[in-house]
Amino acid sequence: MKNSVIIKSFPNGLSLYLDETMPFDRLLDEIAVKFKESAQFFRDARMGISFEGRKLTEEEERTVLDVISDNSSLNIICVIGKDDETNQNFIRALQQLEFHQHELENMGQFYKGTLKDGQMLETENSIIVMGDIYPGACIISKKDIIVLGGLYGQAYAGGGGLDGHFVVALEMSPEKLKIGEFKYKLSEKQSKWSIKPKIQPKIAYVKDGRVVMEAITKELLNALPV
C-alpha cells in the first residue's frame, strides 16, 4: 500500500505529496500524523511549501496549512509552485530577506492571494504579499512592501513623506511605483505584461533623491536602513 502523504525536504522548503484518491478528511488525518511524527525534526524552521500529486483549492490549501500549524512548530512562509527555477528564486528571496524578517513580523502583516485589476490593498504596516499584483491593481503601505510573486500593477511605499523604505518583488515590472515622495521612472524598454521576463528578485529604494531598482543581494539589504 502506497503512502498517502509523503514529505520531502529541500533547502528552505518542503514538498508535500498528497494522494489524489483519498477522501480529503482522511488525508488531513494522515497529514496530522506525519507532521506530529516529524515535529522534532523540523522544529520551528521557516520554510516554503509546495503541494504535489493532488490539486487543491485555496480553501483546502489553507486547511492543510492549519493542520500543519496545529501539529508542528513549522513556520510556513509561502506556498510555492512546481517550476524549479521559480522555486529556487522564491527560496533565494526568502534567504536574502531574512535580515529584515523579524522587523516585518513584529510590525507588519501577511496577505495570501492575488490582487487583480481594480483591487486595492492599503495598510499602515509593512506587508508581505504571497501572490501577484496584476496590472490595474494597487498596493499601498506606509512602510515596506514585499511581493513573493510578480509586481505588475502599482505600488506605493513609505507614505506620509517617508523615504527610508523599500519595495521588493520576485518579478518586478510595475505600472507605477513610488517610495515616499519619490517616483520611479519607468524605462520605455520595460517588458510588457504579455512578455514574461526572466525571474529576478529585485528591490526598489531611494538613493540620492531618486528611486533605484536593483537585483537583491545580502550586501545591498545590509546597507539599507533598518
mmCIF file of N, CA and C in Angstrom, residues 48-94:
data_model
loop_
_atom_site.group_PDB
_atom_site.id
_atom_site.type_symbol
_atom_site.label_atom_id
_atom_site.label_comp_id
_atom_site.label_asym_id
_atom_site.label_seq_id
_atom_site.Cartn_x
_atom_site.Cartn_y
_atom_site.Cartn_z
ATOM 1 N N GLY A 48 9.200 27.413 2.792
ATOM 2 C CA GLY A 48 8.140 27.441 1.800
ATOM 3 C C GLY A 48 7.648 26.019 1.605
ATOM 4 N N ILE A 49 6.472 25.859 1.022
ATOM 5 C CA ILE A 49 5.924 24.509 0.812
ATOM 6 C C ILE A 49 5.278 24.429 -0.559
ATOM 7 N N SER A 50 5.419 23.263 -1.202
ATOM 8 C CA SER A 50 4.720 23.004 -2.459
ATOM 9 C C SER A 50 3.886 21.744 -2.300
ATOM 10 N N PHE A 51 2.798 21.675 -3.037
ATOM 11 C CA PHE A 51 1.890 20.523 -2.985
ATOM 12 C C PHE A 51 1.978 19.752 -4.292
ATOM 13 N N GLU A 52 2.134 18.438 -4.192
ATOM 14 C CA GLU A 52 2.257 17.585 -5.366
ATOM 15 C C GLU A 52 1.227 16.462 -5.312
ATOM 16 N N GLY A 53 0.894 15.926 -6.491
ATOM 17 C CA GLY A 53 0.048 14.735 -6.578
ATOM 18 C C GLY A 53 -1.438 14.996 -6.568
ATOM 19 N N ARG A 54 -1.848 16.110 -5.966
ATOM 20 C CA ARG A 54 -3.278 16.387 -5.836
ATOM 21 C C ARG A 54 -3.504 17.885 -6.000
ATOM 22 N N LYS A 55 -4.460 18.268 -6.787
ATOM 23 C CA LYS A 55 -4.786 19.674 -6.974
ATOM 24 C C LYS A 55 -5.699 20.136 -5.842
ATOM 25 N N LEU A 56 -5.282 21.172 -5.146
ATOM 26 C CA LEU A 56 -6.036 21.683 -4.004
ATOM 27 C C LEU A 56 -6.653 23.039 -4.328
ATOM 28 N N THR A 57 -7.844 23.284 -3.794
ATOM 29 C CA THR A 57 -8.423 24.618 -3.876
ATOM 30 C C THR A 57 -7.711 25.508 -2.859
ATOM 31 N N GLU A 58 -7.910 26.825 -2.949
ATOM 32 C CA GLU A 58 -7.296 27.736 -1.983
ATOM 33 C C GLU A 58 -7.767 27.420 -0.563
ATOM 34 N N GLU A 59 -9.050 27.072 -0.423
ATOM 35 C CA GLU A 59 -9.591 26.736 0.899
ATOM 36 C C GLU A 59 -8.940 25.468 1.438
ATOM 37 N N GLU A 60 -8.753 24.470 0.564
ATOM 38 C CA GLU A 60 -8.104 23.226 1.003
ATOM 39 C C GLU A 60 -6.647 23.488 1.383
ATOM 40 N N GLU A 61 -5.964 24.351 0.609
ATOM 41 C CA GLU A 61 -4.584 24.704 0.961
ATOM 42 C C GLU A 61 -4.516 25.311 2.362
ATOM 43 N N ARG A 62 -5.438 26.248 2.641
ATOM 44 C CA ARG A 62 -5.458 26.880 3.962
ATOM 45 C C ARG A 62 -5.723 25.856 5.060
ATOM 46 N N THR A 63 -6.617 24.900 4.784
ATOM 47 C CA THR A 63 -6.923 23.865 5.774
ATOM 48 C C THR A 63 -5.703 22.996 6.046
ATOM 49 N N VAL A 64 -4.989 22.615 4.990
ATOM 50 C CA VAL A 64 -3.774 21.814 5.154
ATOM 51 C C VAL A 64 -2.739 22.581 5.967
ATOM 52 N N LEU A 65 -2.571 23.868 5.668
ATOM 53 C CA LEU A 65 -1.602 24.690 6.407
ATOM 54 C C LEU A 65 -1.985 24.801 7.884
ATOM 55 N N ASP A 66 -3.288 24.884 8.149
ATOM 56 C CA ASP A 66 -3.751 24.921 9.544
ATOM 57 C C ASP A 66 -3.419 23.623 10.265
ATOM 58 N N VAL A 67 -3.607 22.486 9.583
ATOM 59 C CA VAL A 67 -3.295 21.189 10.185
ATOM 60 C C VAL A 67 -1.798 21.086 10.483
ATOM 61 N N ILE A 68 -0.962 21.560 9.543
ATOM 62 C CA ILE A 68 0.488 21.542 9.759
ATOM 63 C C ILE A 68 0.847 22.408 10.970
ATOM 64 N N SER A 69 0.228 23.584 11.044
ATOM 65 C CA SER A 69 0.499 24.502 12.155
ATOM 66 C C SER A 69 0.068 23.904 13.500
ATOM 67 N N ASP A 70 -1.065 23.194 13.502
ATOM 68 C CA ASP A 70 -1.590 22.607 14.743
ATOM 69 C C ASP A 70 -0.765 21.423 15.226
ATOM 70 N N ASN A 71 -0.004 20.808 14.317
ATOM 71 C CA ASN A 71 0.706 19.583 14.670
ATOM 72 C C ASN A 71 2.229 19.694 14.567
ATOM 73 N N SER A 72 2.719 20.922 14.442
ATOM 74 C CA SER A 72 4.161 21.144 14.404
ATOM 75 C C SER A 72 4.441 22.603 14.733
ATOM 76 N N SER A 73 5.719 22.938 14.855
ATOM 77 C CA SER A 73 6.115 24.328 15.097
ATOM 78 C C SER A 73 6.651 24.985 13.835
ATOM 79 N N LEU A 74 6.431 24.348 12.705
ATOM 80 C CA LEU A 74 6.896 24.889 11.432
ATOM 81 C C LEU A 74 6.262 26.245 11.147
ATOM 82 N N ASN A 75 7.055 27.142 10.590
ATOM 83 C CA ASN A 75 6.554 28.441 10.148
ATOM 84 C C ASN A 75 6.573 28.438 8.625
ATOM 85 N N ILE A 76 5.396 28.186 7.996
ATOM 86 C CA ILE A 76 5.302 28.151 6.537
ATOM 87 C C ILE A 76 5.191 29.586 6.031
ATOM 88 N N ILE A 77 6.211 30.039 5.286
ATOM 89 C CA ILE A 77 6.253 31.409 4.803
ATOM 90 C C ILE A 77 5.396 31.600 3.564
ATOM 91 N N CYS A 78 5.445 30.635 2.635
ATOM 92 C CA CYS A 78 4.668 30.785 1.402
ATOM 93 C C CYS A 78 4.458 29.431 0.750
ATOM 94 N N VAL A 79 3.489 29.363 -0.153
ATOM 95 C CA VAL A 79 3.235 28.186 -0.973
ATOM 96 C C VAL A 79 3.895 28.433 -2.316
ATOM 97 N N ILE A 80 4.768 27.513 -2.725
ATOM 98 C CA ILE A 80 5.486 27.684 -3.975
ATOM 99 C C ILE A 80 5.036 26.651 -4.984
ATOM 100 N N GLY A 81 5.371 26.869 -6.265
ATOM 101 C CA GLY A 81 4.871 26.031 -7.344
ATOM 102 C C GLY A 81 5.812 24.908 -7.731
ATOM 103 N N LYS A 82 5.550 24.318 -8.887
ATOM 104 C CA LYS A 82 6.310 23.148 -9.317
ATOM 105 C C LYS A 82 7.546 23.531 -10.132
ATOM 106 N N ASP A 83 7.550 24.712 -10.737
ATOM 107 C CA ASP A 83 8.658 25.098 -11.593
ATOM 108 C C ASP A 83 9.943 25.278 -10.789
ATOM 109 N N ASP A 84 10.998 24.549 -11.163
ATOM 110 C CA ASP A 84 12.240 24.553 -10.383
ATOM 111 C C ASP A 84 12.867 25.934 -10.301
ATOM 112 N N GLU A 85 12.888 26.665 -11.427
ATOM 113 C CA GLU A 85 13.516 27.986 -11.419
ATOM 114 C C GLU A 85 12.751 28.939 -10.511
ATOM 115 N N THR A 86 11.414 28.885 -10.592
ATOM 116 C CA THR A 86 10.599 29.737 -9.721
ATOM 117 C C THR A 86 10.832 29.390 -8.261
ATOM 118 N N ASN A 87 10.864 28.077 -7.947
ATOM 119 C CA ASN A 87 11.095 27.664 -6.570
ATOM 120 C C ASN A 87 12.427 28.177 -6.045
ATOM 121 N N GLN A 88 13.480 28.033 -6.826
ATOM 122 C CA GLN A 88 14.796 28.465 -6.388
ATOM 123 C C GLN A 88 14.848 29.971 -6.159
ATOM 124 N N ASN A 89 14.133 30.735 -6.988
ATOM 125 C CA ASN A 89 14.106 32.185 -6.798
ATOM 126 C C ASN A 89 13.306 32.574 -5.568
ATOM 127 N N PHE A 90 12.194 31.856 -5.308
ATOM 128 C CA PHE A 90 11.452 32.082 -4.067
ATOM 129 C C PHE A 90 12.369 31.827 -2.869
ATOM 130 N N ILE A 91 13.065 30.702 -2.899
ATOM 131 C CA ILE A 91 13.928 30.339 -1.783
ATOM 132 C C ILE A 91 15.033 31.368 -1.599
ATOM 133 N N ARG A 92 15.651 31.787 -2.725
ATOM 134 C CA ARG A 92 16.728 32.764 -2.625
ATOM 135 C C ARG A 92 16.206 34.086 -2.065
ATOM 136 N N ALA A 93 15.023 34.482 -2.501
ATOM 137 C CA ALA A 93 14.442 35.728 -1.994
ATOM 138 C C ALA A 93 14.176 35.621 -0.499
ATOM 139 N N LEU A 94 13.654 34.472 -0.049
ATOM 140 C CA LEU A 94 13.394 34.280 1.380
ATOM 141 C C LEU A 94 14.683 34.347 2.187
#
